[in-house]
Amino acid sequence: RGSKPAGRKGYRRDPATESQRIMGFGGAFPEAAAYTLSRMSEENRRRALRRYFDPDDGLAYNIGRIPVHSCDFSLGNYTYIEEGDTSLTSFDLSHEEQWLFPTIRDARDIRGDDIRLLASPWSPPAWMKSNREMNNGGKLLPEYRELWADYLLRYVREMRELGFDLWGLTVQNEPAAVQTWDSCIYSGEEERDFVRDFLGPRAQASGLGDLKILVWDHNRDIIVDRAKAVLSDPEAAKYVWGVGFHWYVSEEFGNVGEVHRLFPDKHLLFTEGCQEGGVHLGSWETGERYARNMIGDFSNWCEGYLDWNLVLDETGGPNHVGNLCDAPIIADTAKDRLIFNSSYYYIGQFSRHISPGALRIGLDSISDGRETLLAVAFRNPDGSLVAVVLNETDEPGTIAITVGGETADLDMEDRSIATIVFRPLGSGP
């Protein structure tokens, strides 16, 4: 996570043929979110999960991200094995039964279907690293690469045995940043070698060949170079499903599209974004940031969107190193009330109307006499067409938008977002 974006580039409005298929939308289940929900009344705990995962009354979330053991949004550093256990005989996931697993199970029950889960490690155990701590960067020691790969695959296998739909794994969260919290540094070449020589072949050999491996899992600014470092090697690339990315530092959306251009057989997934710097109650700029980034990334072959923390408390935590952030739903644990930020509603303009399996399509045209509106369009599996339009300016206006030969006139208020749905005849209201 970083500073203010350096600039945004790469929006596309061309009336192209159908492009990528959309996987869906979701958020992350770190320990902090599950713990915070446990501090609420059962009514509000269930309400928060329902407002995300209910396909009718919520945001219709269908995917989720979970840290492999601790991250900054945990109550402290922890792993699933005892120190020095090179045989993994002490491997134990019971730590997660207190808060995390019940939260995922309840979210799944509310959705009425499985939630497709992506796991990400923030750091190997301290004794496997060059700096001998989970925080403050450091590197995975070469002699532990095989053991760390086995640890990650053991996690995948046991999660599946517990009934969780763990479909994907990123190699490392934010591998180019030395963070004061749980972190680990990989160069592009080190990530390539770990996938090619350890994680990929050992997944195949252990019957986990269906596991989707994602590389990078960091910002857009150097995504092209990092993707090249791994995917230009055919032996590494054959194990890689796609590239994950975050929104911090850069809004150069064209970099995402460039990865698709270079490696069109690989997938692109937005794996994390949030408003930094604690809670921002009442800020509509936060919602606009979500919409701007979603339009920019979907216009450049992104296939799904994973927000960061589902829920945080009134401080923007808990976070064991004080890296407080915002979330779409803030749980005021002192007053047992839920506060819905603008980001919650802006995400809903997409997730409630763009179904899993939708195809991005080009806009035939959008006209308002100005080149200030941002928009993206999709064709849902049921044949309906969806266009989302964002006006970040202080100027209202009337627009005409044409998608798939269908045209609508729309009054756009200043600083507003609109979703237009064209339904096929006979499909209902």
Short mmCIF file of C-alpha atoms in Angstrom, two decimals:
data_model
loop_
_atom_site.label_atom_id
_atom_site.label_comp_id
_atom_site.label_asym_id
_atom_site.label_seq_id
_atom_site.Cartn_x
_atom_site.Cartn_y
_atom_site.Cartn_z
CA ARG A 1 0.00 0.00 0.00
CA GLY A 2 1.35 3.38 -0.84
CA SER A 3 0.90 7.04 -1.57
CA LYS A 4 -1.40 9.06 -3.83
CA PRO A 5 -1.66 7.62 -7.37
CA ALA A 6 0.86 9.08 -9.79
CA GLY A 7 -1.70 9.36 -12.56
CA ARG A 8 -4.36 7.40 -14.37
CA LYS A 9 -3.96 6.19 -17.90
CA GLY A 10 -5.50 3.58 -20.11
CA TYR A 11 -9.27 4.03 -20.21
CA ARG A 12 -10.83 2.52 -23.33
CA ARG A 13 -14.23 3.15 -24.90
CA ASP A 14 -13.76 1.46 -28.25
CA PRO A 15 -16.74 -0.55 -29.54
CA ALA A 16 -14.63 -3.72 -29.59
CA THR A 17 -15.94 -7.23 -29.86
CA GLU A 18 -16.61 -9.20 -26.71
CA SER A 19 -13.60 -9.32 -24.42
CA GLN A 20 -12.93 -10.99 -21.07
CA ARG A 21 -15.42 -13.03 -19.07
CA ILE A 22 -16.10 -11.69 -15.57
CA MET A 23 -15.44 -13.96 -12.60
CA GLY A 24 -17.27 -11.81 -10.06
CA PHE A 25 -16.78 -9.57 -7.05
CA GLY A 26 -15.79 -9.99 -3.43
CA GLY A 27 -13.75 -8.90 -0.46
CA ALA A 28 -11.18 -10.22 1.98
CA PHE A 29 -11.56 -12.22 5.20
CA PRO A 30 -8.52 -11.28 7.32
CA GLU A 31 -8.60 -12.03 11.04
CA ALA A 32 -9.37 -8.37 11.81
CA ALA A 33 -12.65 -8.46 9.87
CA ALA A 34 -13.82 -11.71 11.42
CA TYR A 35 -12.80 -10.61 14.92
CA THR A 36 -14.54 -7.25 14.53
CA LEU A 37 -17.76 -8.96 13.46
CA SER A 38 -17.54 -11.23 16.53
CA ARG A 39 -17.69 -8.10 18.72
CA MET A 40 -21.04 -7.07 17.25
CA SER A 41 -24.49 -8.33 18.17
CA GLU A 42 -25.41 -11.47 16.25
CA GLU A 43 -28.08 -9.45 14.44
CA ASN A 44 -25.58 -6.92 13.10
CA ARG A 45 -22.94 -9.54 12.43
CA ARG A 46 -25.38 -11.42 10.21
CA ARG A 47 -26.61 -8.18 8.67
CA ALA A 48 -23.11 -7.18 7.58
CA LEU A 49 -22.51 -10.56 5.94
CA ARG A 50 -25.95 -10.48 4.35
CA ARG A 51 -25.35 -7.03 2.90
CA TYR A 52 -22.29 -8.43 1.12
CA PHE A 53 -23.14 -11.99 0.15
CA ASP A 54 -26.90 -12.17 -0.26
CA PRO A 55 -27.49 -12.42 -4.03
CA ASP A 56 -30.74 -10.46 -3.80
CA ASP A 57 -30.45 -8.06 -0.86
CA GLY A 58 -26.67 -7.63 -0.79
CA LEU A 59 -23.78 -6.98 -3.15
CA ALA A 60 -23.98 -10.55 -4.49
CA TYR A 61 -20.33 -11.26 -3.63
CA ASN A 62 -19.17 -14.66 -4.91
CA ILE A 63 -15.39 -14.59 -4.37
CA GLY A 64 -13.17 -13.88 -1.37
CA ARG A 65 -9.53 -13.53 -0.37
CA ILE A 66 -7.94 -14.94 2.76
CA PRO A 67 -4.43 -14.49 4.18
CA VAL A 68 -2.33 -17.60 4.80
CA HIS A 69 -1.81 -17.20 8.58
CA SER A 70 -1.21 -13.60 9.74
CA CYS A 71 -1.14 -10.29 7.89
CA ASP A 72 -1.14 -6.72 9.16
CA PHE A 73 -4.91 -6.97 9.70
CA SER A 74 -4.44 -9.70 12.29
CA LEU A 75 -4.24 -9.37 16.05
CA GLY A 76 -0.55 -10.33 15.91
CA ASN A 77 1.96 -12.48 14.02
CA TYR A 78 1.15 -16.19 13.90
CA THR A 79 1.72 -19.25 11.70
CA TYR A 80 0.33 -22.79 11.52
CA ILE A 81 3.46 -24.67 12.67
CA GLU A 82 5.86 -24.67 15.58
CA GLU A 83 9.21 -22.97 15.16
CA GLY A 84 11.79 -25.13 13.41
CA ASP A 85 9.31 -27.82 12.32
CA THR A 86 10.82 -28.87 8.98
CA SER A 87 8.54 -31.91 8.74
CA LEU A 88 5.26 -29.94 9.10
CA THR A 89 4.07 -32.48 11.67
CA SER A 90 2.76 -29.65 13.89
CA PHE A 91 0.73 -28.06 11.07
CA ASP A 92 -2.59 -26.97 12.58
CA LEU A 93 -5.32 -24.62 11.28
CA SER A 94 -7.29 -24.55 14.55
CA HIS A 95 -6.32 -20.90 15.17
CA GLU A 96 -8.82 -19.94 12.47
CA GLU A 97 -11.74 -21.79 14.06
CA GLN A 98 -12.29 -18.98 16.57
CA TRP A 99 -13.22 -16.21 14.12
CA LEU A 100 -12.25 -16.77 10.49
CA PHE A 101 -13.80 -20.11 9.62
CA PRO A 102 -17.22 -19.38 11.21
CA THR A 103 -17.35 -16.10 9.28
CA ILE A 104 -16.64 -17.76 5.93
CA ARG A 105 -19.13 -20.53 6.62
CA ASP A 106 -21.88 -18.05 7.52
CA ALA A 107 -21.13 -15.96 4.42
CA ARG A 108 -21.38 -19.08 2.29
CA ASP A 109 -24.69 -20.04 3.88
CA ILE A 110 -26.07 -16.56 3.21
CA ARG A 111 -24.95 -16.71 -0.41
CA GLY A 112 -26.51 -20.16 -0.77
CA ASP A 113 -23.51 -21.37 -2.74
CA ASP A 114 -19.76 -21.77 -2.45
CA ILE A 115 -17.56 -18.69 -2.26
CA ARG A 116 -14.53 -19.08 -4.49
CA LEU A 117 -11.52 -18.34 -2.29
CA LEU A 118 -8.10 -16.96 -3.17
CA ALA A 119 -5.35 -17.36 -0.56
CA SER A 120 -2.31 -15.07 -0.21
CA PRO A 121 0.71 -15.36 2.09
CA TRP A 122 2.11 -12.17 3.65
CA SER A 123 5.23 -13.83 5.10
CA PRO A 124 6.74 -17.25 5.71
CA PRO A 125 7.47 -18.15 9.35
CA ALA A 126 10.24 -15.97 10.78
CA TRP A 127 12.79 -18.78 11.02
CA MET A 128 12.53 -19.41 7.26
CA LYS A 129 13.57 -15.83 6.44
CA SER A 130 16.78 -13.88 6.09
CA ASN A 131 15.80 -11.27 8.71
CA ARG A 132 14.41 -13.86 11.17
CA GLU A 133 11.11 -12.00 11.63
CA MET A 134 7.77 -11.98 9.85
CA ASN A 135 7.67 -8.18 9.62
CA ASN A 136 9.97 -5.71 7.86
CA GLY A 137 10.57 -7.58 4.64
CA GLY A 138 13.42 -10.03 4.51
CA LYS A 139 13.64 -12.90 2.03
CA LEU A 140 12.77 -16.57 2.02
CA LEU A 141 16.03 -18.42 2.61
CA PRO A 142 16.94 -20.64 -0.37
CA GLU A 143 17.20 -23.75 1.79
CA TYR A 144 13.54 -23.38 2.78
CA ARG A 145 11.96 -22.87 -0.67
CA GLU A 146 10.87 -26.51 -0.93
CA LEU A 147 9.52 -26.54 2.62
CA TRP A 148 7.62 -23.27 2.09
CA ALA A 149 6.06 -24.63 -1.08
CA ASP A 150 4.99 -27.74 0.83
CA TYR A 151 3.59 -25.55 3.63
CA LEU A 152 1.44 -23.59 1.17
CA LEU A 153 0.19 -26.74 -0.53
CA ARG A 154 -0.54 -28.37 2.83
CA TYR A 155 -2.66 -25.30 3.59
CA VAL A 156 -4.56 -25.65 0.31
CA ARG A 157 -5.18 -29.34 0.86
CA GLU A 158 -6.41 -28.96 4.45
CA MET A 159 -8.62 -26.00 3.57
CA ARG A 160 -10.29 -28.09 0.89
CA GLU A 161 -10.69 -31.00 3.30
CA LEU A 162 -12.49 -28.59 5.64
CA GLY A 163 -14.93 -27.78 2.84
CA PHE A 164 -13.61 -24.41 1.70
CA ASP A 165 -13.50 -23.80 -2.06
CA LEU A 166 -9.86 -22.73 -2.23
CA TRP A 167 -9.41 -22.35 -5.98
CA GLY A 168 -6.39 -20.04 -6.14
CA LEU A 169 -3.13 -19.02 -4.47
CA THR A 170 -0.91 -15.99 -5.00
CA VAL A 171 2.81 -16.53 -4.52
CA GLN A 172 3.32 -13.52 -2.23
CA ASN A 173 1.36 -10.45 -1.20
CA GLU A 174 3.18 -7.27 -2.32
CA PRO A 175 6.57 -8.90 -3.01
CA ALA A 176 8.30 -5.60 -3.91
CA ALA A 177 7.64 -3.75 -0.62
CA VAL A 178 9.44 -3.90 2.71
CA GLN A 179 6.50 -3.31 5.04
CA THR A 180 6.55 -2.76 8.79
CA TRP A 181 4.02 -5.60 8.95
CA ASP A 182 4.15 -9.20 7.68
CA SER A 183 6.07 -9.04 4.38
CA CYS A 184 8.63 -10.87 2.26
CA ILE A 185 10.62 -9.68 -0.74
CA TYR A 186 10.94 -11.52 -4.05
CA SER A 187 12.56 -10.21 -7.20
CA GLY A 188 10.80 -11.13 -10.42
CA GLU A 189 13.42 -13.78 -11.05
CA GLU A 190 13.05 -15.21 -7.54
CA GLU A 191 9.29 -15.45 -7.96
CA ARG A 192 9.82 -17.14 -11.34
CA ASP A 193 12.22 -19.68 -9.88
CA PHE A 194 9.98 -20.43 -6.88
CA VAL A 195 7.02 -21.14 -9.16
CA ARG A 196 9.01 -23.04 -11.79
CA ASP A 197 11.18 -25.17 -9.53
CA PHE A 198 9.11 -25.64 -6.37
CA LEU A 199 5.48 -24.50 -6.11
CA GLY A 200 4.31 -25.47 -9.59
CA PRO A 201 5.83 -28.94 -9.91
CA ARG A 202 5.06 -29.86 -6.31
CA ALA A 203 1.41 -28.84 -6.78
CA GLN A 204 1.24 -31.10 -9.83
CA ALA A 205 2.95 -33.98 -8.04
CA SER A 206 0.66 -33.74 -5.00
CA GLY A 207 -2.61 -33.84 -6.95
CA LEU A 208 -3.24 -30.08 -6.79
CA GLY A 209 -2.76 -29.40 -10.48
CA ASP A 210 -6.14 -27.62 -10.58
CA LEU A 211 -4.92 -24.94 -8.16
CA LYS A 212 -4.79 -21.55 -9.87
CA ILE A 213 -1.43 -19.88 -9.18
CA LEU A 214 -1.22 -16.08 -9.49
CA VAL A 215 1.97 -14.04 -9.55
CA TRP A 216 2.77 -10.43 -8.63
CA ASP A 217 -0.18 -9.52 -6.34
CA HIS A 218 1.08 -5.94 -6.11
CA ASN A 219 0.68 -2.55 -7.79
CA ARG A 220 0.14 -1.59 -11.43
CA ASP A 221 3.24 0.62 -11.69
CA ILE A 222 5.69 -2.19 -12.51
CA ILE A 223 3.21 -4.97 -13.30
CA VAL A 224 4.47 -5.31 -16.89
CA ASP A 225 8.08 -5.90 -15.91
CA ARG A 226 7.12 -8.29 -13.13
CA ALA A 227 4.79 -10.27 -15.37
CA LYS A 228 7.51 -10.52 -18.01
CA ALA A 229 10.01 -11.80 -15.46
CA VAL A 230 7.86 -14.86 -14.76
CA LEU A 231 5.75 -15.40 -17.86
CA SER A 232 8.56 -15.04 -20.41
CA ASP A 233 9.90 -18.34 -19.07
CA PRO A 234 7.74 -21.11 -20.60
CA GLU A 235 8.62 -23.57 -17.83
CA ALA A 236 7.40 -21.14 -15.17
CA ALA A 237 4.47 -19.82 -17.20
CA LYS A 238 2.91 -23.26 -17.63
CA TYR A 239 2.09 -23.31 -13.92
CA VAL A 240 0.68 -19.76 -13.78
CA TRP A 241 -3.05 -19.05 -14.21
CA GLY A 242 -2.68 -15.28 -14.12
CA VAL A 243 -1.50 -12.04 -12.59
CA GLY A 244 -2.99 -10.37 -9.50
CA PHE A 245 -2.65 -6.66 -8.86
CA HIS A 246 -3.47 -3.84 -6.40
CA TRP A 247 -4.38 -0.18 -6.91
CA TYR A 248 -1.93 1.62 -4.60
CA VAL A 249 0.63 4.12 -6.01
CA SER A 250 -0.54 3.98 -9.65
CA GLU A 251 -3.71 4.32 -11.71
CA GLU A 252 -1.95 3.48 -14.97
CA PHE A 253 -4.67 1.11 -16.12
CA GLY A 254 -3.03 0.69 -19.50
CA ASN A 255 -0.29 -1.31 -17.79
CA VAL A 256 -2.89 -3.96 -16.99
CA GLY A 257 -3.97 -4.05 -20.63
CA GLU A 258 -0.34 -4.33 -21.71
CA VAL A 259 0.06 -7.52 -19.67
CA HIS A 260 -2.92 -8.94 -21.57
CA ARG A 261 -1.41 -7.88 -24.87
CA LEU A 262 1.88 -9.60 -24.07
CA PHE A 263 0.37 -12.72 -22.48
CA PRO A 264 -3.20 -13.09 -23.83
CA ASP A 265 -3.56 -16.64 -22.50
CA LYS A 266 -3.15 -15.47 -18.88
CA HIS A 267 -5.82 -14.00 -16.62
CA LEU A 268 -5.90 -10.69 -14.74
CA LEU A 269 -7.51 -10.31 -11.33
CA PHE A 270 -7.71 -7.27 -9.06
CA THR A 271 -6.76 -8.73 -5.68
CA GLU A 272 -6.69 -5.75 -3.27
CA GLY A 273 -7.59 -2.11 -2.86
CA CYS A 274 -8.77 0.09 0.01
CA GLN A 275 -8.77 3.68 1.18
CA GLU A 276 -5.69 4.14 3.33
CA GLY A 277 -5.21 6.33 6.40
CA GLY A 278 -7.97 5.19 8.72
CA VAL A 279 -11.74 5.62 8.48
CA HIS A 280 -13.15 8.22 6.06
CA LEU A 281 -16.78 8.51 7.13
CA GLY A 282 -18.90 10.65 4.82
CA SER A 283 -16.34 10.78 2.01
CA TRP A 284 -17.81 10.34 -1.47
CA GLU A 285 -14.35 10.59 -3.03
CA THR A 286 -13.71 7.12 -1.63
CA GLY A 287 -16.60 5.68 -3.64
CA GLU A 288 -15.46 7.53 -6.74
CA ARG A 289 -12.01 6.01 -6.35
CA TYR A 290 -13.54 2.52 -6.37
CA ALA A 291 -15.65 3.22 -9.45
CA ARG A 292 -12.82 4.94 -11.36
CA ASN A 293 -10.50 2.02 -10.71
CA MET A 294 -13.08 -0.61 -11.56
CA ILE A 295 -13.93 1.04 -14.86
CA GLY A 296 -10.26 1.50 -15.71
CA ASP A 297 -9.30 -2.09 -14.89
CA PHE A 298 -12.31 -3.76 -16.47
CA SER A 299 -11.61 -1.74 -19.60
CA ASN A 300 -8.19 -3.43 -19.64
CA TRP A 301 -9.07 -7.13 -19.35
CA CYS A 302 -9.45 -7.44 -15.58
CA GLU A 303 -11.76 -10.40 -14.82
CA GLY A 304 -12.82 -9.78 -11.23
CA TYR A 305 -12.57 -7.39 -8.30
CA LEU A 306 -11.57 -8.22 -4.73
CA ASP A 307 -11.87 -5.43 -2.18
CA TRP A 308 -9.67 -5.56 0.92
CA ASN A 309 -11.22 -5.82 4.43
CA LEU A 310 -14.93 -6.63 4.40
CA VAL A 311 -15.40 -4.91 7.76
CA LEU A 312 -13.21 -2.86 10.12
CA ASP A 313 -13.96 -1.31 13.49
CA GLU A 314 -14.48 2.40 14.24
CA THR A 315 -10.70 3.00 14.35
CA GLY A 316 -10.00 1.41 10.96
CA GLY A 317 -8.53 -1.70 12.59
CA PRO A 318 -7.60 -3.76 14.43
CA ASN A 319 -4.15 -3.82 12.87
CA HIS A 320 -1.20 -5.13 14.84
CA VAL A 321 1.21 -2.46 13.53
CA GLY A 322 -1.24 0.48 13.40
CA ASN A 323 -1.68 0.49 9.60
CA LEU A 324 -5.30 1.65 9.88
CA CYS A 325 -7.50 1.76 6.77
CA ASP A 326 -11.10 2.21 5.67
CA ALA A 327 -13.64 -0.43 4.62
CA PRO A 328 -17.01 -0.27 2.83
CA ILE A 329 -18.70 -1.29 6.10
CA ILE A 330 -17.44 0.10 9.41
CA ALA A 331 -18.60 -1.69 12.55
CA ASP A 332 -18.92 0.70 15.47
CA THR A 333 -18.26 -1.83 18.21
CA ALA A 334 -18.90 0.70 20.99
CA LYS A 335 -22.45 1.45 19.82
CA ASP A 336 -23.18 -1.83 17.99
CA ARG A 337 -24.07 -0.15 14.71
CA LEU A 338 -23.02 -0.61 11.09
CA ILE A 339 -21.93 2.37 9.00
CA PHE A 340 -22.05 2.03 5.22
CA ASN A 341 -19.47 4.11 3.39
CA SER A 342 -19.88 5.43 -0.14
CA SER A 343 -17.57 2.67 -1.37
CA TYR A 344 -20.20 0.09 -0.44
CA TYR A 345 -22.78 1.69 -2.72
CA TYR A 346 -20.36 2.35 -5.57
CA ILE A 347 -19.25 -1.29 -5.59
CA GLY A 348 -22.91 -2.26 -5.74
CA GLN A 349 -23.38 -0.29 -8.97
CA PHE A 350 -21.20 -3.01 -10.52
CA SER A 351 -21.61 -6.18 -8.47
CA ARG A 352 -25.41 -6.14 -8.23
CA HIS A 353 -25.85 -5.91 -12.00
CA ILE A 354 -22.82 -7.59 -13.62
CA SER A 355 -23.23 -11.34 -13.22
CA PRO A 356 -20.49 -13.96 -13.05
CA GLY A 357 -19.88 -15.08 -16.62
CA ALA A 358 -20.67 -11.66 -18.10
CA LEU A 359 -18.59 -10.56 -21.08
CA ARG A 360 -17.18 -7.07 -21.38
CA ILE A 361 -18.31 -5.42 -24.58
CA GLY A 362 -17.41 -2.13 -26.19
CA LEU A 363 -19.53 0.99 -25.95
CA ASP A 364 -20.98 1.92 -29.33
CA SER A 365 -21.00 5.55 -28.24
CA ILE A 366 -21.41 7.86 -25.29
CA SER A 367 -22.10 11.52 -25.84
CA ASP A 368 -22.49 14.46 -23.51
CA GLY A 369 -20.56 17.12 -25.38
CA ARG A 370 -17.59 16.57 -23.05
CA GLU A 371 -14.86 13.97 -22.74
CA THR A 372 -15.17 13.69 -18.99
CA LEU A 373 -17.36 10.65 -18.36
CA LEU A 374 -15.93 7.20 -17.66
CA ALA A 375 -17.91 4.12 -18.65
CA VAL A 376 -17.72 0.37 -19.21
CA ALA A 377 -20.27 -2.14 -20.53
CA PHE A 378 -21.04 -5.86 -20.28
CA ARG A 379 -23.33 -8.55 -21.66
CA ASN A 380 -24.72 -10.82 -18.93
CA PRO A 381 -25.35 -14.55 -19.46
CA ASP A 382 -29.11 -13.84 -19.56
CA GLY A 383 -28.61 -11.49 -22.52
CA SER A 384 -29.07 -8.25 -20.60
CA LEU A 385 -26.69 -5.39 -21.31
CA VAL A 386 -25.19 -3.34 -18.49
CA ALA A 387 -23.34 -0.03 -18.69
CA VAL A 388 -21.85 1.80 -15.70
CA VAL A 389 -21.15 5.52 -16.12
CA LEU A 390 -19.19 7.72 -13.71
CA ASN A 391 -19.27 11.52 -13.62
CA GLU A 392 -16.46 12.78 -11.37
CA THR A 393 -16.95 16.41 -12.39
CA ASP A 394 -18.99 19.19 -10.81
CA GLU A 395 -20.99 19.59 -14.03
CA PRO A 396 -24.34 17.83 -14.53
CA GLY A 397 -25.51 16.96 -18.01
CA THR A 398 -27.66 14.76 -20.24
CA ILE A 399 -25.95 11.89 -22.02
CA ALA A 400 -26.88 9.48 -24.76
CA ILE A 401 -25.27 6.07 -24.38
CA THR A 402 -25.46 3.23 -26.91
CA VAL A 403 -24.50 -0.34 -26.04
CA GLY A 404 -25.04 -3.32 -28.31
CA GLY A 405 -27.30 -1.22 -30.50
CA GLU A 406 -29.47 -0.16 -27.55
CA THR A 407 -29.58 3.55 -26.68
CA ALA A 408 -30.62 5.36 -23.52
CA ASP A 409 -30.76 9.04 -22.60
CA LEU A 410 -29.76 9.77 -19.05
CA ASP A 411 -29.55 12.85 -16.86
CA MET A 412 -26.24 12.65 -14.98
CA GLU A 413 -26.00 14.70 -11.83
CA ASP A 414 -22.66 16.20 -10.90
CA ARG A 415 -20.41 13.78 -8.96
CA SER A 416 -22.66 10.82 -9.67
CA ILE A 417 -22.66 7.24 -10.89
CA ALA A 418 -25.36 5.48 -12.90
CA THR A 419 -25.96 1.90 -14.01
CA ILE A 420 -28.11 1.31 -17.10
CA VAL A 421 -29.55 -2.15 -17.71
CA PHE A 422 -31.08 -3.17 -21.05
CA ARG A 423 -33.08 -6.35 -20.53
CA PRO A 424 -34.08 -8.68 -23.38
CA LEU A 425 -37.77 -8.73 -24.23
CA GLY A 426 -39.75 -11.17 -22.15
CA SER A 427 -37.14 -11.43 -19.38
CA GLY A 428 -39.17 -9.59 -16.72
CA PRO A 429 -38.91 -6.11 -15.18
#
